[in-house]
Short mmCIF file of C-alpha atoms in Angstrom, two decimals:
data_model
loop_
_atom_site.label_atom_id
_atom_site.label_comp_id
_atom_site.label_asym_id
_atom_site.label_seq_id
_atom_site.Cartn_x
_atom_site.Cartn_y
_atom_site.Cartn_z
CA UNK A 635 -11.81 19.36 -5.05
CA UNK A 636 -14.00 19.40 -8.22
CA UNK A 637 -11.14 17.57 -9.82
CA UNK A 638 -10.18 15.05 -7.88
CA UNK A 639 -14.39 13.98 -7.82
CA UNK A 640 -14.02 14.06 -11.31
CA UNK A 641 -11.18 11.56 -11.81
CA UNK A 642 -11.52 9.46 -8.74
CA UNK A 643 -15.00 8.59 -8.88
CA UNK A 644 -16.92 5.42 -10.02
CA UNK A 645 -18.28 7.12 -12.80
CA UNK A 646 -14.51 7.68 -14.23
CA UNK A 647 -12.44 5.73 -16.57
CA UNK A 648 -9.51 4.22 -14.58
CA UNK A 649 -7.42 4.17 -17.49
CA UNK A 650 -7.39 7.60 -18.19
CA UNK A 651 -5.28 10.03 -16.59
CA UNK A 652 -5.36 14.06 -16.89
CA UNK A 653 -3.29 15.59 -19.47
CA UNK A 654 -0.63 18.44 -19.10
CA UNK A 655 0.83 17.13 -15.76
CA UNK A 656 4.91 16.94 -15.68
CA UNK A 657 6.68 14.89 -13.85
CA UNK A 658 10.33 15.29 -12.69
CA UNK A 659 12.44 12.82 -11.33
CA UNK A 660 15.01 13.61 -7.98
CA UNK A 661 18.17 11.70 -7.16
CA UNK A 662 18.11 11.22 -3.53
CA UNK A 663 21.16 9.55 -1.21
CA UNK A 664 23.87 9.73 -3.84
CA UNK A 665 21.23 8.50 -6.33
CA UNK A 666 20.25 5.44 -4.88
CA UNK A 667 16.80 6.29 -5.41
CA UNK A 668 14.36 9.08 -6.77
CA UNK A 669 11.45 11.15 -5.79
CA UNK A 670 8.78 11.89 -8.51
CA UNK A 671 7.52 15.13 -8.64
CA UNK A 672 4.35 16.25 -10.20
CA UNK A 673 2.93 19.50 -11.07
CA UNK A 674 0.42 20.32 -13.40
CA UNK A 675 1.13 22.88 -16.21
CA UNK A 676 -2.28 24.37 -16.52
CA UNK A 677 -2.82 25.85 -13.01
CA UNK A 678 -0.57 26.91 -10.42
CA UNK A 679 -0.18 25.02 -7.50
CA UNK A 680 -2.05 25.70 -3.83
CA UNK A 681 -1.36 22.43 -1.91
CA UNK A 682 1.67 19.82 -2.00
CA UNK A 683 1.36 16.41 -1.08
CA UNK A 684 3.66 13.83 -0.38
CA UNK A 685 2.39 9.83 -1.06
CA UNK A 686 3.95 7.27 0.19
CA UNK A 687 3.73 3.79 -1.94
CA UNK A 688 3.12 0.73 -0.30
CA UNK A 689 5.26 -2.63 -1.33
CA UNK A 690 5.14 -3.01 -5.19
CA UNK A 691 8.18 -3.59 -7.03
CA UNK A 692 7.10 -0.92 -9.63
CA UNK A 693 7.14 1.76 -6.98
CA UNK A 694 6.25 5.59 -8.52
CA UNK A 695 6.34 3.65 -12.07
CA UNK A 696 3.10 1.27 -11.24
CA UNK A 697 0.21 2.56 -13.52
CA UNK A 698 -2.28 3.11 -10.81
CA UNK A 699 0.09 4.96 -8.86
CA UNK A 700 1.14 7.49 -11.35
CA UNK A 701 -2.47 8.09 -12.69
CA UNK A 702 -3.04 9.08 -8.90
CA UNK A 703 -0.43 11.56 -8.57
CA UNK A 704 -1.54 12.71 -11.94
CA UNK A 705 -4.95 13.37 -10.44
CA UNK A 706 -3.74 14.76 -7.20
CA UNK A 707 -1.42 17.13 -9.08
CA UNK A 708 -3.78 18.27 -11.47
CA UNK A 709 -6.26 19.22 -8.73
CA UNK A 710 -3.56 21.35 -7.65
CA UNK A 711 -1.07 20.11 -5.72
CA UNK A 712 2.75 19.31 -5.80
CA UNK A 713 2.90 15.58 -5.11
CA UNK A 714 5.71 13.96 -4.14
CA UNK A 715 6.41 9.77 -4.32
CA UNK A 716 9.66 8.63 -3.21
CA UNK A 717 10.57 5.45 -5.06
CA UNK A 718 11.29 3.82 -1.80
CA UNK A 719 13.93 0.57 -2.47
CA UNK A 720 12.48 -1.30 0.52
CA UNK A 721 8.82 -1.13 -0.65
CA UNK A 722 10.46 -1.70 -4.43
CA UNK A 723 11.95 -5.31 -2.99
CA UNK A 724 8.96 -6.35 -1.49
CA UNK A 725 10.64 -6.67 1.81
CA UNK A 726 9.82 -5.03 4.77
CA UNK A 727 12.69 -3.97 6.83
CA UNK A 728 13.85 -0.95 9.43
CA UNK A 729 15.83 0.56 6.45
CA UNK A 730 12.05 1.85 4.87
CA UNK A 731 12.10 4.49 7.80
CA UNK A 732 15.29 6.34 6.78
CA UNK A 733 14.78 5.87 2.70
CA UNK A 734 11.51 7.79 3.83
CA UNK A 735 12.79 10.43 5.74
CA UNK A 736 15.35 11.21 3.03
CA UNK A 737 12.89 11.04 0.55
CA UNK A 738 10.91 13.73 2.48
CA UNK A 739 14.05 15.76 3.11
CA UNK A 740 14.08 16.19 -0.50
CA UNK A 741 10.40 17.27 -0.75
CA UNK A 742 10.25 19.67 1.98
CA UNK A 743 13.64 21.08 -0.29
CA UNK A 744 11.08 22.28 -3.30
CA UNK A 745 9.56 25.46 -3.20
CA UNK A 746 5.87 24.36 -1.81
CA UNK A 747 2.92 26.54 -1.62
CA UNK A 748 2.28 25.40 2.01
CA UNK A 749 3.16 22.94 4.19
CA UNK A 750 2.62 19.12 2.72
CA UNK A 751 -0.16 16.33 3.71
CA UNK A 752 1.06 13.10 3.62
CA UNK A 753 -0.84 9.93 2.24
CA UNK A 754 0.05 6.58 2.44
CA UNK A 755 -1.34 3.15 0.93
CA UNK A 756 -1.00 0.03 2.68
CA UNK A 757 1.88 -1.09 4.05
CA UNK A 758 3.40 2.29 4.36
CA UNK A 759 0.96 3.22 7.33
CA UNK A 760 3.76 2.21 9.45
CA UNK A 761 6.48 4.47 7.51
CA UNK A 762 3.74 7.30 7.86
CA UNK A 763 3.31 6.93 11.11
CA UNK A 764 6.42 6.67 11.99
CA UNK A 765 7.33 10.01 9.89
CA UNK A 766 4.53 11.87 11.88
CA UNK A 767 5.79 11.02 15.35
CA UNK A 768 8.90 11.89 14.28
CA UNK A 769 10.79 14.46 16.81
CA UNK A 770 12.13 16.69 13.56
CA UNK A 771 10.36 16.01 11.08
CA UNK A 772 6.43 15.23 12.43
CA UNK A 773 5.61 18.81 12.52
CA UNK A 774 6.68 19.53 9.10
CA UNK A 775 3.14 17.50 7.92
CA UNK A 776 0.12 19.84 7.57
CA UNK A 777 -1.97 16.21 8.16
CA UNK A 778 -2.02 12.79 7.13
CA UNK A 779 -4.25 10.41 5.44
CA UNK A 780 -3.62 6.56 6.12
CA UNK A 781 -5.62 4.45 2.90
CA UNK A 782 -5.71 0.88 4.04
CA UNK A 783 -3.46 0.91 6.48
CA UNK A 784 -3.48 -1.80 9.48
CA UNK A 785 -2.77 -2.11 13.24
CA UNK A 786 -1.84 -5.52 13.84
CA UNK A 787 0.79 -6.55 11.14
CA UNK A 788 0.76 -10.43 12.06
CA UNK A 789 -3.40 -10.18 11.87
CA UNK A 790 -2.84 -8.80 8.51
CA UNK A 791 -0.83 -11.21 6.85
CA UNK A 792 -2.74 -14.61 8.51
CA UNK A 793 -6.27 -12.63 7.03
CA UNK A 794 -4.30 -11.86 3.41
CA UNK A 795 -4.57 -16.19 3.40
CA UNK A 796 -7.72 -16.62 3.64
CA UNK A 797 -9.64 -13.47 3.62
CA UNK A 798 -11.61 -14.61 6.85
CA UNK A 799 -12.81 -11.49 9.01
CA UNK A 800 -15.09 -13.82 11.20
CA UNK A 801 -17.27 -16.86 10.68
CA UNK A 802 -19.95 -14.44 8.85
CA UNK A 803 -17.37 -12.22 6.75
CA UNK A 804 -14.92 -13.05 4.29
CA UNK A 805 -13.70 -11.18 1.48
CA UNK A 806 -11.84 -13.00 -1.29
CA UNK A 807 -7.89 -12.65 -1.29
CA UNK A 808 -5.32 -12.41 -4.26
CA UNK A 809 -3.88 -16.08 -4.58
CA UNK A 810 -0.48 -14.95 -5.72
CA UNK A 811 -0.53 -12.63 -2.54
CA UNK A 812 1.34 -15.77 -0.24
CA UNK A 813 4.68 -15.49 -2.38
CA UNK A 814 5.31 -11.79 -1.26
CA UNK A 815 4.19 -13.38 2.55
CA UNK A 816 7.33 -15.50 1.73
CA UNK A 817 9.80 -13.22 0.69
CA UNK A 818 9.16 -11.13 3.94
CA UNK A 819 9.94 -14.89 5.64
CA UNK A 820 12.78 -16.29 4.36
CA UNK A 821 14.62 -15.57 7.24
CA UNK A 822 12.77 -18.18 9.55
CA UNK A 823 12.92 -20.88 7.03
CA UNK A 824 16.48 -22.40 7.64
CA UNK A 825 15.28 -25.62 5.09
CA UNK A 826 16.07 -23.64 2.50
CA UNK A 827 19.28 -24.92 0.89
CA UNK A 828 20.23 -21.52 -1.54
CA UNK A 829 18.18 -18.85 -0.35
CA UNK A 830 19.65 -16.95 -2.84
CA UNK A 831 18.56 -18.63 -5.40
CA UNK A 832 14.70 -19.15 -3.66
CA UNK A 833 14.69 -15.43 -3.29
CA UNK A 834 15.33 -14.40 -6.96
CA UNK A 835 13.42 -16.95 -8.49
CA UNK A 836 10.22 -15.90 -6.02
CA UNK A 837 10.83 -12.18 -7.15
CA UNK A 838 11.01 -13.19 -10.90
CA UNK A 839 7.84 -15.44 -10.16
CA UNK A 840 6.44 -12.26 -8.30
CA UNK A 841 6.82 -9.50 -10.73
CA UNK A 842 5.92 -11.28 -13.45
CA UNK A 843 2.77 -12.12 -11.75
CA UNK A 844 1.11 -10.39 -8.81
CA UNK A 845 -1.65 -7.86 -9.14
CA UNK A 846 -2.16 -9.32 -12.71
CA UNK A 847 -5.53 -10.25 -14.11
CA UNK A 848 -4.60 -12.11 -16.62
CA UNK A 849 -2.43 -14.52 -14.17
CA UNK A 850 -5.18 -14.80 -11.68
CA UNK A 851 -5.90 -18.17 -12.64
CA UNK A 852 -4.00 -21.53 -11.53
CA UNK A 853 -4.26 -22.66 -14.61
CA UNK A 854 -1.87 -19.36 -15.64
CA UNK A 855 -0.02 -19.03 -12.72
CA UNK A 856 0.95 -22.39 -11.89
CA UNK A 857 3.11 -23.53 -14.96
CA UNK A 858 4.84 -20.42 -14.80
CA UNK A 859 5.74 -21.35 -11.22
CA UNK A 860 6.97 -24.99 -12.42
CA UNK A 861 9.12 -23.64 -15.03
CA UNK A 862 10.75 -20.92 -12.51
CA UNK A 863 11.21 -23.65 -10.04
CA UNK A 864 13.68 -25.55 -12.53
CA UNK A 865 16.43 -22.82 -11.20
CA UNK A 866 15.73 -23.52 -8.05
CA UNK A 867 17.57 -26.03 -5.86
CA UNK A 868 16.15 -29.64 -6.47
CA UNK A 869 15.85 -29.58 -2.30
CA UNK A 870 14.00 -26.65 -2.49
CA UNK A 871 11.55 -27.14 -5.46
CA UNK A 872 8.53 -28.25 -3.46
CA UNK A 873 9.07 -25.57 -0.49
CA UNK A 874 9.10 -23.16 -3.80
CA UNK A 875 6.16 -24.24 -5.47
CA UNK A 876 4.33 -24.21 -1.91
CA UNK A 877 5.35 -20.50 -1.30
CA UNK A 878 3.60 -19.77 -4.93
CA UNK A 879 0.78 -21.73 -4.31
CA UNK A 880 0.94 -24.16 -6.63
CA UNK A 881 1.09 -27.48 -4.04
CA UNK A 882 -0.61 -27.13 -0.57
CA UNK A 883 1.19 -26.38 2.42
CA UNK A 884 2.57 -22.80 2.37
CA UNK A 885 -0.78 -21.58 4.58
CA UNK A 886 0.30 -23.40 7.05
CA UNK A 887 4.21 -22.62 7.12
CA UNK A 888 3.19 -19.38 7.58
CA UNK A 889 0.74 -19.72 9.82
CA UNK A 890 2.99 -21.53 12.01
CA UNK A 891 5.96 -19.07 11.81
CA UNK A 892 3.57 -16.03 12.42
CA UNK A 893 1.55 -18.07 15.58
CA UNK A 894 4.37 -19.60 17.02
CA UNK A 895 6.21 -16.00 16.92
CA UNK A 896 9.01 -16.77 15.38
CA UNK A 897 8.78 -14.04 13.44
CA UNK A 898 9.65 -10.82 14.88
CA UNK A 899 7.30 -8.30 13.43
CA UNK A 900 7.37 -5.73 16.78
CA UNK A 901 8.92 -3.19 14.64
CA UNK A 902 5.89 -2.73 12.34
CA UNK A 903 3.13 -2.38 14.94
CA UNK A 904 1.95 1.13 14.80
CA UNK A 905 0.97 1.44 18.15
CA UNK A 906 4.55 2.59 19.47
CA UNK A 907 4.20 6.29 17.72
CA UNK A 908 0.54 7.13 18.52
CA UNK A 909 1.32 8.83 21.69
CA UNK A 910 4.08 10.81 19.37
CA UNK A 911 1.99 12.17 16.54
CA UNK A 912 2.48 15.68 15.82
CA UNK A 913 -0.26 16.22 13.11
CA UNK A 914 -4.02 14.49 12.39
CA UNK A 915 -4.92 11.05 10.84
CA UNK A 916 -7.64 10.55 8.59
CA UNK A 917 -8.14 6.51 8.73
CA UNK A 918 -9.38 5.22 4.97
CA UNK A 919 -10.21 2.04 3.68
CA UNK A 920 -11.99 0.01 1.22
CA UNK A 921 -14.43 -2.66 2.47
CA UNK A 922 -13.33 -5.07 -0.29
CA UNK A 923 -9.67 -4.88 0.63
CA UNK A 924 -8.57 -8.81 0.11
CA UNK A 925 -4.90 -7.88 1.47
CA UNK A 926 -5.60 -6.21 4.76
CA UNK A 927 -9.14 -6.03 5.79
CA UNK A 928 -11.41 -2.95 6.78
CA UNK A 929 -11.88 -4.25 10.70
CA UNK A 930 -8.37 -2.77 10.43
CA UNK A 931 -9.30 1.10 9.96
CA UNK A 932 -11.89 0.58 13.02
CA UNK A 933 -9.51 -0.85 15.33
CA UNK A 934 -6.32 1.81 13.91
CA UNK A 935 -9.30 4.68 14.16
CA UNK A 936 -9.86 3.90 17.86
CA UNK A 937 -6.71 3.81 18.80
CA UNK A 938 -5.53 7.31 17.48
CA UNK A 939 -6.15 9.72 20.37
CA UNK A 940 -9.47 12.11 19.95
CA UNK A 941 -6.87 15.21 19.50
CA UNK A 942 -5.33 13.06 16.73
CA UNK A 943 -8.33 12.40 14.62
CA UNK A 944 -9.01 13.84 11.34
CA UNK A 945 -11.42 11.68 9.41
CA UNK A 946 -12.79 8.46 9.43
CA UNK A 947 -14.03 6.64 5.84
CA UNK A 948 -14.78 2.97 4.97
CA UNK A 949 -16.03 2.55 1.62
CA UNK A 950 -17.30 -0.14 -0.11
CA UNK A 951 -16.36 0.91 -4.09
CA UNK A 952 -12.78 0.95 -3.25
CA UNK A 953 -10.80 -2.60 -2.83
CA UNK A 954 -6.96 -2.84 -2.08
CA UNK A 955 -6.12 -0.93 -5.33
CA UNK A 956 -8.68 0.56 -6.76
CA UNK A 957 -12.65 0.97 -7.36
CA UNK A 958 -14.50 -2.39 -7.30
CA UNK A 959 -15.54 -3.95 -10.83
CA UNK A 960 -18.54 -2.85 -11.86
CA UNK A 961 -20.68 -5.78 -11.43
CA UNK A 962 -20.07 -5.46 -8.03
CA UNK A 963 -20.95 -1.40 -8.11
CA UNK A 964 -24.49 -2.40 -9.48
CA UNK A 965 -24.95 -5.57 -7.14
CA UNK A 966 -24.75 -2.68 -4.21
CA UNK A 967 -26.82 -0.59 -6.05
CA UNK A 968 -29.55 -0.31 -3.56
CA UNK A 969 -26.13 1.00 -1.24
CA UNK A 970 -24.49 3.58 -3.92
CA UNK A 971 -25.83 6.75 -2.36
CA UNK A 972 -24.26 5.86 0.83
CA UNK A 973 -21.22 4.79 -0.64
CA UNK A 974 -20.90 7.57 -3.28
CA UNK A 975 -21.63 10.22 -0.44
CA UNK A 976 -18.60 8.36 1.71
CA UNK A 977 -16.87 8.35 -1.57
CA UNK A 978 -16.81 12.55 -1.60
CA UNK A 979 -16.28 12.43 1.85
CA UNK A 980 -12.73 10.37 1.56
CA UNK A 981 -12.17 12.95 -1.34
CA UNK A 982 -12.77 15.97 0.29
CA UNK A 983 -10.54 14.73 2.83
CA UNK A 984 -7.52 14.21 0.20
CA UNK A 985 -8.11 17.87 -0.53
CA UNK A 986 -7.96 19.05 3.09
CA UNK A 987 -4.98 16.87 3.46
CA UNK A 988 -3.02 18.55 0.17
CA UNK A 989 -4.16 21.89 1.22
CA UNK A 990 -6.11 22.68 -1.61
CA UNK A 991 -9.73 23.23 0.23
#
């Protein structure tokens, strides 16, 4: 546990990751995809872990993601992170829950120490979930940790617009958030002349964009937008540049697709496998998180039944992907014991849930 305060805490470079960890990569369904394994080579393992990404197109290979498993594995546990293809295409569809189950197949296939915690981030709540209320495979999970998960999918997506909680709260929002929004709605917008065409140009607008720094400015992202656009169909262009933000309008597509219900997200509502789960759920989440918000884990906490409930943490020095800046850590500086003691608590829950405490 001593490790994983070390490296995940706000007094921690977040560009440095422990040394001596290897990583292995598994093909899985006829090598469609992989699972990366880590172990670390200095200490031999006492827990195993199995983390499931949420959508990023980088999967296992995103920088934050790996450093995690690093840290995880070097605390002592096997970690497992399937490189999921649905989460990899940004789109969420019914296929995620089988990828994942093969993916854990394939884990449960090493030789573990003990039997594996699961941890999920984001989006993948609902693949989590739906692996713990599984009939076969739910009691394979020695207990699972849910980090910024939701409970209302639609709710999630209208807030990741405009970042309003209520008319006292709001939490600023990645702009270049809305494309991904689009990608999981192409299907309801029957405008568009080559949705072929809109769909690979919004990915290559996408990946060479979202969760950058450096392209979190209009001023960056918006030429790069234009000069994507010029592949796109010249009936489709504005629609395009709309869905990236670049002309007004695309808050309101898809806030009328979402409230009129023409989008069929019943599928992704966690609520169906509650009354299934075969192993606890620690509900984690960062109070800055600008994609789904915090209310979230207070709403997805109470509606996990008592026998359910492992551990409850909302912390204000983690966002959607990582620890706050730290101008922000010193503007709450008159809150940083609270937050640093909810900070170990979060960790020591990690630890339970890898079986290494």
């Amino acid at each position: 546990m001593f490790t994983l305060l070390w490296w995940l805490g706000p007094w921690m470079d977040q560009q440095k990751s422990p040394s001596d960890i290897s990583l292995d990569k598994i093909p899985i369904s006829n090598g469609e995809f992989e699972l990366f394994v880590y172990r670390s080579q200095k200490k031999k393992s006492k827990g195993a872990i199995y983390v499931i990404p949420g959508l990023h197109y980088e999967g296992p290979e995103d920088i934050r993601l790996d450093r995690f498993a690093r840290v995880l594995a070097a605390s002592g546990m096997i970690v497992g992170v399937p490189a999921l293809p649905t989460m990899k295409n940004l789109i969420m569809t019914p296929s995620v829950w089988e990828e994942n189950i093969q993916g854990f197949e394939c884990f449960l296939q090493l030789e573990l120490p003990k039997k594996p915690g699961v941890f999920s981030i984001s989006a993948a709540s609902i693949v989590a979930f739906q692996l713990g209320a599984h009939e076969r495979w739910g009691r394979y999970i020695r207990e699972m940790l849910t980090f910024g998960g939701y409970v209302d999918w639609s709710e999630s997506l209208i807030f990741s617009l405009d970042g309003k909680i209520d008319e006292d709260i709001y939490i600023p929002v990645d702009p270049l958030g809305m494309p991904v929004i689009f990608l999981n709605l192409l299907e309801q917008l029957s405008e568009i002349q080559d949705k072929d065409v809109f769909k690979t140009q919004l990915l290559q607008f996408v990946t060479s964009t979202w969760e950058k720094e450096e392209m979190q400015s209009f001023a960056c992202y918006a030429p790069l937008a234009k000069e994507i656009s010029r592949d796109v169909a010249l009936q489709d262009r504005e629609l395009f540049l709309q869905a990236c933000g670049v002309e007004e309008g695309g808050v309101d597509i898809i806030r009328r697709i979402i409230l009129d219900e023409l989008y069929d997200s019943s599928w992704l509502q966690p609520k169906q496998f509650f009354h299934k789960m075969q192993t606890k759920v620690t509900v984690a989440h960062g109070r800055e998180d600008g994609v789904i918000p915090f209310t979230q884990a207070e709403r997805l906490w109470g509606e996990i039944g008592l026998e359910m409930r492992g551990g409850y943490h909302v912390t204000g020095i983690y966002h959607h992907t990582g620890l706050i800046s730290l101008q922000k850590l010193l503007r709450m500086f008159l809150q940083l014991p609270t937050e640093v003691w909810n900070s170990i608590g979060l960790v020591r829950s990690i630890a339970r849930v890898g079986g290494v405490v």
